Coordinates of C-alpha atoms and ligand atoms in Angstrom, one line a residue:
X1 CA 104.4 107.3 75.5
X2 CA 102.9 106.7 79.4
X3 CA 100.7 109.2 80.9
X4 CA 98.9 109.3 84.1
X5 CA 95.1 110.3 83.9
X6 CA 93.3 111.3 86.9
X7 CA 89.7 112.2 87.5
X8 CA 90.1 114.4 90.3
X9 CA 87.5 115.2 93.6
X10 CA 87.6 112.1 95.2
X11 CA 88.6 112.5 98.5
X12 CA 91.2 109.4 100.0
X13 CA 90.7 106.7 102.4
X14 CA 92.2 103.8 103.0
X15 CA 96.0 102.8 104.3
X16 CA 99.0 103.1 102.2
X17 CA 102.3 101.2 103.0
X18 CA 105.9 103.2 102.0
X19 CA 108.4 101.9 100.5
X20 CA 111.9 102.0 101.2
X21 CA 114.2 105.2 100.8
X22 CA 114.9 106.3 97.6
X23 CA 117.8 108.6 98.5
X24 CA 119.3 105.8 101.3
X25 CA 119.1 103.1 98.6
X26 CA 120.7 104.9 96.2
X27 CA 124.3 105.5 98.6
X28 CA 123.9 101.9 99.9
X29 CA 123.7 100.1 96.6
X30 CA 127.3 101.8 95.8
X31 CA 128.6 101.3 99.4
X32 CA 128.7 97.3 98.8
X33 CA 131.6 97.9 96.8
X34 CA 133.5 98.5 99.4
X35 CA 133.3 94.6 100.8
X36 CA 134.8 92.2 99.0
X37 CA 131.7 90.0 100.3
X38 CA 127.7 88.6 99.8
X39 CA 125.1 91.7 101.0
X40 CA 121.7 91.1 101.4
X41 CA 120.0 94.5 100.8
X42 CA 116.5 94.6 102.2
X43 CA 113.3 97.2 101.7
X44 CA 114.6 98.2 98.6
X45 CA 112.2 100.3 96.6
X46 CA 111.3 99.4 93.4
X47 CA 111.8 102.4 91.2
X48 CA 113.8 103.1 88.3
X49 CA 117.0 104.7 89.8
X50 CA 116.9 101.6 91.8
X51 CA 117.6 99.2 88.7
X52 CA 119.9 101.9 87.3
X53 CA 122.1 101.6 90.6
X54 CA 122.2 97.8 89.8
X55 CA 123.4 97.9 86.3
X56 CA 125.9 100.1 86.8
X57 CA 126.9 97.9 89.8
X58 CA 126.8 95.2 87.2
X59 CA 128.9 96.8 84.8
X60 CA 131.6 97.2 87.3
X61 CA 131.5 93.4 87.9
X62 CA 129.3 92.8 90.6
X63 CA 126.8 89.8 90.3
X64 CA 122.8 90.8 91.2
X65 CA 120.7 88.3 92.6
X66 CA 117.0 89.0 92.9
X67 CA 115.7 87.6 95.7
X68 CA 112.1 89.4 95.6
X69 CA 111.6 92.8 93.8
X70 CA 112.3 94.9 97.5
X71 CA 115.5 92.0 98.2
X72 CA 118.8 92.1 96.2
X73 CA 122.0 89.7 97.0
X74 CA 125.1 91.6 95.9
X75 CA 128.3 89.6 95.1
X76 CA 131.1 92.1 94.8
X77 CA 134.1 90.1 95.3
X78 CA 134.8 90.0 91.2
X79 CA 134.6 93.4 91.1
X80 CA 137.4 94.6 88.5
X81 CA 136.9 98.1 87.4
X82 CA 136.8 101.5 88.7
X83 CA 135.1 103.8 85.9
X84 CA 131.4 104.4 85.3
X85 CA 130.3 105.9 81.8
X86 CA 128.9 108.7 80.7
X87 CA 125.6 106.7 79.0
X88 CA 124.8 105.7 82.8
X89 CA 126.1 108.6 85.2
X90 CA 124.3 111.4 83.0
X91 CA 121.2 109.5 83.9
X92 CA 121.2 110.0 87.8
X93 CA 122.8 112.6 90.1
X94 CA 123.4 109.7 92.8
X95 CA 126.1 108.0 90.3
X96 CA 128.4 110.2 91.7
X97 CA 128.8 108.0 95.2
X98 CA 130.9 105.6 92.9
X99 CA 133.8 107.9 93.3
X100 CA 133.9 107.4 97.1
X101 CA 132.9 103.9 97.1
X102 CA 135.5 103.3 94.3
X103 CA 138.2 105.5 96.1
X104 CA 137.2 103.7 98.9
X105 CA 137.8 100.0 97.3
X106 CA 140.6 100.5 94.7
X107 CA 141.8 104.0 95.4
X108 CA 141.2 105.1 92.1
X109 CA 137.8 106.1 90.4
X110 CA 136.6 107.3 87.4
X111 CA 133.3 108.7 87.3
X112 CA 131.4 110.9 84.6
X113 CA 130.5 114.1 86.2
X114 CA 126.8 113.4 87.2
X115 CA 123.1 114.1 85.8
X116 CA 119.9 114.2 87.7
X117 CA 117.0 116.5 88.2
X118 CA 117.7 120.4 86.9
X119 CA 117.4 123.1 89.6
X120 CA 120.1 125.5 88.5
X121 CA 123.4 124.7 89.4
X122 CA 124.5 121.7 91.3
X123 CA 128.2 121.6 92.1
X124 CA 130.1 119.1 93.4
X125 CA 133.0 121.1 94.9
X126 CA 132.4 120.2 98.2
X127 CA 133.0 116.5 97.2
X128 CA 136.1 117.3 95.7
X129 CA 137.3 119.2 98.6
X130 CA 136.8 116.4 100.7
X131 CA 138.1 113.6 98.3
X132 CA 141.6 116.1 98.2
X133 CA 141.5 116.2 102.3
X134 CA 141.7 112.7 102.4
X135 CA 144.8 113.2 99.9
X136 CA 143.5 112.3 96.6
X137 CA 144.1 114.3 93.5
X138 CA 141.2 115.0 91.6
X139 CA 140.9 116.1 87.7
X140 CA 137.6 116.7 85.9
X141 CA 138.4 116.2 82.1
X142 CA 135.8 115.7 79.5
X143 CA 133.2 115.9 82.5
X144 CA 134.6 112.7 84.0
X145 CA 136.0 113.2 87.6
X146 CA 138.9 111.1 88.0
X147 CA 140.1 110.8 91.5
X148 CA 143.1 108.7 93.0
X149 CA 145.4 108.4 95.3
X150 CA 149.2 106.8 95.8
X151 CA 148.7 104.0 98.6
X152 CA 145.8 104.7 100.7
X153 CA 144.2 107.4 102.0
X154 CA 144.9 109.5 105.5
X155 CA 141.9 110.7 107.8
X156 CA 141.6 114.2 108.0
X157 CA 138.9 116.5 109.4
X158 CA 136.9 118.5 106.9
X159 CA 134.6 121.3 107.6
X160 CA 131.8 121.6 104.9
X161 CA 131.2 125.1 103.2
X162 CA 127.5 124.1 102.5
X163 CA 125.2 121.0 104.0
X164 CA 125.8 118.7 101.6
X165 CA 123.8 115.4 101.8
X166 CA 125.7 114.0 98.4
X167 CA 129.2 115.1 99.7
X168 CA 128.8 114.3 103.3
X169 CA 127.8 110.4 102.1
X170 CA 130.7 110.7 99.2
X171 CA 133.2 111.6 101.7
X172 CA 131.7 108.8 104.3
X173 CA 132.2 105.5 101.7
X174 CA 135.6 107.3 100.4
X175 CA 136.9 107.7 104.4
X176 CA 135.9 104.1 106.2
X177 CA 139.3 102.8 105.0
X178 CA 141.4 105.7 105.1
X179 CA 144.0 105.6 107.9
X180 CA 143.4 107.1 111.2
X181 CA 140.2 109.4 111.9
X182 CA 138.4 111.3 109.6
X183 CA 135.7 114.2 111.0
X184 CA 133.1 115.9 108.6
X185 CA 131.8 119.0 110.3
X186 CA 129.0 120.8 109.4
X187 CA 127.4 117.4 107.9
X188 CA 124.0 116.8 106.3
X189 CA 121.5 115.2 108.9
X190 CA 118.9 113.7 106.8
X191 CA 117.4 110.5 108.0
X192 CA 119.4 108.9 104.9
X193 CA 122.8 109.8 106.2
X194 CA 122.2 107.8 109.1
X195 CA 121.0 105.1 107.4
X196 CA 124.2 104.9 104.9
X197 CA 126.4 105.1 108.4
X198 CA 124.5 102.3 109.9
X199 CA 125.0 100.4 107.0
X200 CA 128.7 101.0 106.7
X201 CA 128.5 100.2 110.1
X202 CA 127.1 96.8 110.0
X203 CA 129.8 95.7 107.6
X204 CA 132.0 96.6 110.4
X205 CA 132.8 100.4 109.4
X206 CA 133.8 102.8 112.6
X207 CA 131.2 105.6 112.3
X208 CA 130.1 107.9 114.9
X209 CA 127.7 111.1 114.9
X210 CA 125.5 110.3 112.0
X211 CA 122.9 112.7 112.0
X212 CA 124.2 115.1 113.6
X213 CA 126.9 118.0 112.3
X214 CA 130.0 116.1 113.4
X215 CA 130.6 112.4 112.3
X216 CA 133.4 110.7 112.7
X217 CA 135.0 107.7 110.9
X218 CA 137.8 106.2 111.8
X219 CA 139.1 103.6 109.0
X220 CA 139.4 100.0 109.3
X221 CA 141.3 97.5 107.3
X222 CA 138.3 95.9 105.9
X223 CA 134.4 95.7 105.8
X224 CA 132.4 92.4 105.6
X225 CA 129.2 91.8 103.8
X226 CA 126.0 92.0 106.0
X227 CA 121.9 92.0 105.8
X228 CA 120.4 95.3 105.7
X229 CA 116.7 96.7 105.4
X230 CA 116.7 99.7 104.0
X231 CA 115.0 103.2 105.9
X232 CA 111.1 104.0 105.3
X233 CA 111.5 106.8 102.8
X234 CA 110.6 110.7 104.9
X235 CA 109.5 112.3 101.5
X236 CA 107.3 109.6 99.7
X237 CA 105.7 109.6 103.4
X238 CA 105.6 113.4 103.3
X239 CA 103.9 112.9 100.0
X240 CA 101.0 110.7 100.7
X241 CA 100.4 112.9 103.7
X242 CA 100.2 115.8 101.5
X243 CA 98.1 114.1 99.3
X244 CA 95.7 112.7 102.0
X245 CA 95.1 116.1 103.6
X246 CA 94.8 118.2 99.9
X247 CA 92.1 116.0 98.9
X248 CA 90.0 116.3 102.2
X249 CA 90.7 112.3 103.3
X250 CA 91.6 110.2 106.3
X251 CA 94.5 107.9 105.6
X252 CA 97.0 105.5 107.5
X253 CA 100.4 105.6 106.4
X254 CA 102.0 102.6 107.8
X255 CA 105.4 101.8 107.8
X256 CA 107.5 104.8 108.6
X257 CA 109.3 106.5 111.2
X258 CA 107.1 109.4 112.7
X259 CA 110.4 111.5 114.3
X260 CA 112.1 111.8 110.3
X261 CA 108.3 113.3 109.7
X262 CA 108.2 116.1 112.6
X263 CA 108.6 119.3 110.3
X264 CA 105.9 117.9 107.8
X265 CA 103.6 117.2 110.4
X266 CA 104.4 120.5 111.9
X267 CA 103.7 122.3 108.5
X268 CA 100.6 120.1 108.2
X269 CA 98.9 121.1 112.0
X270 CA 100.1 124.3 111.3
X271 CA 97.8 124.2 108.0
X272 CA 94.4 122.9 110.3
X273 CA 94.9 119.0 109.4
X274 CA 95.0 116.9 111.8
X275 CA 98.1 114.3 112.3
X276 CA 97.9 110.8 114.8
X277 CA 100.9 109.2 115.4
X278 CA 101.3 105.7 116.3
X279 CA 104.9 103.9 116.9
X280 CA 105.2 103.1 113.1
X281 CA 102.2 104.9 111.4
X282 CA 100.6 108.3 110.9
X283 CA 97.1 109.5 110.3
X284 CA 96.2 112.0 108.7
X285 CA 92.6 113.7 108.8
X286 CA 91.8 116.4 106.6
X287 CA 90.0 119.2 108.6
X288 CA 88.3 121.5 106.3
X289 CA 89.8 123.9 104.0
X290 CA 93.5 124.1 104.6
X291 CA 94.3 127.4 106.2
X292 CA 97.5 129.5 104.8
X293 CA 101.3 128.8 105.8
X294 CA 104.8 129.9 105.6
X295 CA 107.3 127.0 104.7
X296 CA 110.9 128.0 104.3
X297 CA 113.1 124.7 103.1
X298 CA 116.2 123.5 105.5
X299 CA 118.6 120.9 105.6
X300 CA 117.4 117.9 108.2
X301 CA 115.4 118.9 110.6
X302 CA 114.5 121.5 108.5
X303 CA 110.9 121.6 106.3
X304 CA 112.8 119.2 103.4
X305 CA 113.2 121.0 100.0
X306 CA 111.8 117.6 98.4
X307 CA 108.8 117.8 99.7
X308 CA 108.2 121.4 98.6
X309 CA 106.2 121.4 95.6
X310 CA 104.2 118.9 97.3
X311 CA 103.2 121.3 100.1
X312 CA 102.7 124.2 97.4
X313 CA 100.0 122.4 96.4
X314 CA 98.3 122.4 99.1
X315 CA 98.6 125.8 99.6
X316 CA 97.3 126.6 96.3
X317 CA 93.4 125.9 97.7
X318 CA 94.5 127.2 101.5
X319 CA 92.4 130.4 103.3
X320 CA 94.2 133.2 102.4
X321 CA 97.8 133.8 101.3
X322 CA 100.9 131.2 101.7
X323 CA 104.9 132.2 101.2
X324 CA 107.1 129.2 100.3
X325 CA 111.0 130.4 100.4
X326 CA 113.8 127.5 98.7
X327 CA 116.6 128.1 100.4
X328 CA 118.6 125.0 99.3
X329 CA 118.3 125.2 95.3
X330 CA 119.0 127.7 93.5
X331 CA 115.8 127.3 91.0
X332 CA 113.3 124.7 92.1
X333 CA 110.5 126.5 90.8
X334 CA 110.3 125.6 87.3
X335 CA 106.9 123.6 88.4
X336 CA 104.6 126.6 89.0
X337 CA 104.3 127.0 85.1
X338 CA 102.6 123.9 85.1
X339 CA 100.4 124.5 88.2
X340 CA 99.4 127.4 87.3
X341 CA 97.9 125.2 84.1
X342 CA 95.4 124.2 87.1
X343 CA 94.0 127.7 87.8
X344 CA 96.6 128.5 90.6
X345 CA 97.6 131.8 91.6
X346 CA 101.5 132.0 92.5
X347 CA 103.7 134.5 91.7
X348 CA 107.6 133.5 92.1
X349 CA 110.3 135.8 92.6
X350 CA 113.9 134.5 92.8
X351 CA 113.6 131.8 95.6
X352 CA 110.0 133.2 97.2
X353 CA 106.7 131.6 96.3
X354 CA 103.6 133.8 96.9
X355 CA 100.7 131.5 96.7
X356 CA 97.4 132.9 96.8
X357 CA 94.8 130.5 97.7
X358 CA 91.9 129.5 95.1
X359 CA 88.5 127.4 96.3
X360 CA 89.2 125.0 93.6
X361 CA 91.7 123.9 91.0
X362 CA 90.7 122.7 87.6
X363 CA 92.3 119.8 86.0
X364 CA 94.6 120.1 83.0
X365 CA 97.5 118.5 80.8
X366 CA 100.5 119.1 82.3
X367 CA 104.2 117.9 82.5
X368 CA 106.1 116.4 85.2
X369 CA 109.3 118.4 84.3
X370 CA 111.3 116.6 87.6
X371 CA 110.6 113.7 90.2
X372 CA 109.0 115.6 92.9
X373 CA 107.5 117.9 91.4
X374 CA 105.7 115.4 89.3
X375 CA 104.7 114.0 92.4
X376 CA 103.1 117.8 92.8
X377 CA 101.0 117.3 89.7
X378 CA 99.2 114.2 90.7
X379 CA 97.9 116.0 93.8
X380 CA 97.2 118.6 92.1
X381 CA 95.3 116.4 89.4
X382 CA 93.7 114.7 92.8
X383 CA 92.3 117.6 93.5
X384 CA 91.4 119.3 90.8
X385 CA 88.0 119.1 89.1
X386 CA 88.1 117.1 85.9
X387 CA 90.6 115.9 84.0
X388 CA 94.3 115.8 84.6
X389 CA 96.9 114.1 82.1
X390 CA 100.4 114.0 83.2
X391 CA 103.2 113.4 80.5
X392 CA 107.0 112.5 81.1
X393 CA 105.9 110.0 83.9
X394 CA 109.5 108.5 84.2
X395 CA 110.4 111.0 86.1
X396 CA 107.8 110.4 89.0
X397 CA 108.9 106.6 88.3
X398 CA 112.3 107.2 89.5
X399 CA 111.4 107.7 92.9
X400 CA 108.1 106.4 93.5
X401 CA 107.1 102.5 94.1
X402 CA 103.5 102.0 92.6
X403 CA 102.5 105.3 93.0
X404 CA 99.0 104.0 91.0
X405 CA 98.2 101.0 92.7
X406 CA 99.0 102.8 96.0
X407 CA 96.5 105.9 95.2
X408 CA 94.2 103.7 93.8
X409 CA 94.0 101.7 96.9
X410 CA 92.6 104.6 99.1
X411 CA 89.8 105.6 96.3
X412 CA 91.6 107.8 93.4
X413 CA 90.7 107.5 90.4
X414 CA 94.0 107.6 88.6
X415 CA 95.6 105.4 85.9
X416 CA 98.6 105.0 84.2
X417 CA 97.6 104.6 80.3
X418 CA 100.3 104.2 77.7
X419 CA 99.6 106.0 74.1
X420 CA 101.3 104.7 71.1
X421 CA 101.1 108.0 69.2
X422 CA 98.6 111.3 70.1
X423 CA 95.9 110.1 67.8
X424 CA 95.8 106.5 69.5
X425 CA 93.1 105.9 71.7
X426 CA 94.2 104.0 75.2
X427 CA 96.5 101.0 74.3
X428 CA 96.3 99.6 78.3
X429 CA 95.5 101.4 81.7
X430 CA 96.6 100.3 84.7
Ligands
EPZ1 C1 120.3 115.2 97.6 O1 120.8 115.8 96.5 C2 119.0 114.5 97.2 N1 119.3 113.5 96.1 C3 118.1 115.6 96.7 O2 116.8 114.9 96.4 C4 117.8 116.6 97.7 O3 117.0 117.7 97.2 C5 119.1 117.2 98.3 O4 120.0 116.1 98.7 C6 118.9 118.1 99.5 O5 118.3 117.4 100.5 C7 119.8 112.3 96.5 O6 120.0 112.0 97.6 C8 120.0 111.4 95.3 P1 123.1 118.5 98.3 P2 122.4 116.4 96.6 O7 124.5 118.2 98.0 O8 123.2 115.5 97.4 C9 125.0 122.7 97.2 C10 115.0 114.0 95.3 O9 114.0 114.6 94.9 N2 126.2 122.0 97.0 O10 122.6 118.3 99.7 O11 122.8 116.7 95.2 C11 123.9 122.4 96.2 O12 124.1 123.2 95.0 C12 116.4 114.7 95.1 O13 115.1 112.8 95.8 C13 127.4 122.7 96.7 O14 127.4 123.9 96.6 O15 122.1 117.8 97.3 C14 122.6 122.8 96.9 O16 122.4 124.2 96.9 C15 116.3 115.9 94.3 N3 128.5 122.0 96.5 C16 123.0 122.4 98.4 O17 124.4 122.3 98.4 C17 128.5 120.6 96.5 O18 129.6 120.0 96.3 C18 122.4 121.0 98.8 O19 122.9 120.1 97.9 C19 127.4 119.9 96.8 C20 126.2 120.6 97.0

């Protein structure tokens, strides 16, 4: 069993380099399906969902060549089959983009009905919808969506219920070789759907209007491999940011894009800490004690739901009394339990957060019980006087690059230590 153990108090400095996006990676991995051809996939992040994308690219038939640990070939011409298991697709939410890209490719797809972090229900009617506009039926049977069509597929212009970042990118890589024009409206913005679009694009795709609430696509006949680098990722940005101005540090985050960061650095000013930004970096300089904010989560350019038990723990040691309202998931509050293991005070009530600010948290064991909010638990453990242990580490490894070393490199003392059984002492730290 891994755990991370952090000494907390130690206030960060230093410069921390981010990664690639998780949540563009993980639509542009299945999108080279869709050329029969050699893609060179750049700024990948190394992360768990990562390598989970490329087996199940494997399984299909695709051959994988590592160039470094950020740099992947992919050879899809031998792909041969169109149906991802159950074992792999329970395992990750973004498996799902295998029914577009498959669709897409063969016109056929069958694709277990998708796992991924819990926070209440998370439909995928809005896929389906689109899938059917474009003239594919779609079954769900034994919780694998099957999806096909006779001949190809027609463009057809499909107005979203909800902003959907999944669907919006499912009905993208299923539309780019569908006859004739396709338009989403009301489409997810996030800085990811642009970078799936300019991807598509660069393999000679026809899309227009990413990241905005209208993009069009209209099909071609075929798409050709390419070289692609891969988007800084907004929310392990937003997360180091976070974590810089909680502890009370001055850090350089290099490597990013400062406009997919305005509503974080908004939140953050908002909060007293104070934000530089360069053309491909931000500071950030903590400025005292935090003072209290509102957040309310949007869709892109919204304040990003991912990034909001981050932000809640910052406001768990602000002046006075924060509200944080989810407005995109139904429950993604199953965190404060463990938060208040720190000595928090927040009381939840359907989607609100009241957080009443504390001088100081005190460190504790705790869970990460999903990715980002694991991500919550080592600033709070940053923070916090004393000890912090943090069990069910995979789940922060699934979307975060050498989230040690990286911490470690602007002063924390954190490391990851890996227990055979509770009465073991430390078998290795890193
Ligand atoms: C993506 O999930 C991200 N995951 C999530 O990030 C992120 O929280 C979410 O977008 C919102 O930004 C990946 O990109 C792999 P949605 P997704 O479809 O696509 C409802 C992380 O931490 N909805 O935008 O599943 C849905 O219930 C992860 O990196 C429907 O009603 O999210 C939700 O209320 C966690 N019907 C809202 O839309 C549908 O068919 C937004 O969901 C689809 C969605």
């Amino acid at each position: 069993m891994e755990k991370i153990v952090i000494n907390g108090g130690n206030e960060l400095y230093g410069e921390i380099n981010i990664s690639g996006a998780k949540n563009a990676a993980l639509a542009i991995l299945p999108a080279t399906v869709l050329a029969q051809d050699i893609c060179r996939i750049e700024n990948l992040p190394d992360i768990s969902d990562v390598k989970l994308m490329v087996d199940i690219l494997s399984l299909l038939g695709a051959q994988i060549k590592y160039i470094n640990r950020n740099t992947l070939e992919i050879d899809t011409r031998f792909v041969n089959k169109c149906e991802v298991p159950y074992d792999y697709a329970k395992q990750m939410r973004a498996s799902y983009y295998f029914i577009g890209a498959l669709l897409g490719r063969f016109s056929k797809a069958r694709v277990a009905m998708p796992g991924g972090c819990f926070f209440g229900v998370r439909p995928i009617d809005q896929h389906i919808k689109g899938f059917e506009a474009l003239g594919c039926t779609v079954n769900i049977e034994n919780a694998i969506v099957d999806a096909s069509v006779d001949g190809c597929m027609y463009g057809s212009s499909i107005y979203m219920d909800v902003v959907s970042v999944g669907a919006t990118m499912n009905i993208m890589l299923a539309s780019v070789k569908a006859r004739g024009l396709t338009i989403i409206e009301n489409a997810a913005k996030e800085p990811h759907i642009v970078d799936l679009a300019n991807f598509l694009n660069t393999m000679g795709a026809d899309i227009r209007g990413a990241g905005t609430d209208v993009i069009k696509i209209r099909g071609v006949e075929n798409l050709h491999g390419c070289t692609y680098s891969v988007v800084p990722d907004q929310i392990e940005a937003g997360t180091y940011m976070v974590a810089a101005a909680a502890t009370g540090g001055n850090v350089l985050i290099n490597h990013v894009i400062p406009k997919h960061l305005e509503s974080i650095t908004s939140k953050l000013e908002e909060c007293g800490i104070i934000v530089e930004e360069d053309d491909e970096s931000v500071r950030i300089i903590s400025n005292g004690r935090p003072k209290k904010c509102n957040v309310k989560t949007m869709p892109h350019p919204g304040f990003p739901t991912d990034m909001q038990p981050q932000m809640a723990v910052l406001l768990t040691m602000a002046e006075g009394t924060s509200i944080i309202s989810e407005s995109v998931w139904d429950s993604r509050f199953r965190y404060i339990e463990q938060l208040l293991r720190f000595g928090a005070k927040v009381q939840v009530n359907g989607n609100l957060a009241v957080i009443e600010g504390v001088d100081k948290l005190k460190g504790a064991p705790v869970k990460a019980v999903d990715l980002r909010a694991g991500a919550a638990m080592i600033i709070a453990g940053l923070c916090a006087e004393g000890q912090t242990e943090i069990e069910d580490i995979k789940y922060i490894e699934r979307g975060y690059e050498d989230v040690v070393k990286k911490l470690q490199n602007v002063g924390a003392d954190i490391k990851r230590v890996e227990i055979r059984d509770p009465q073991a002492t430390v078998v290795s730290a890193g």
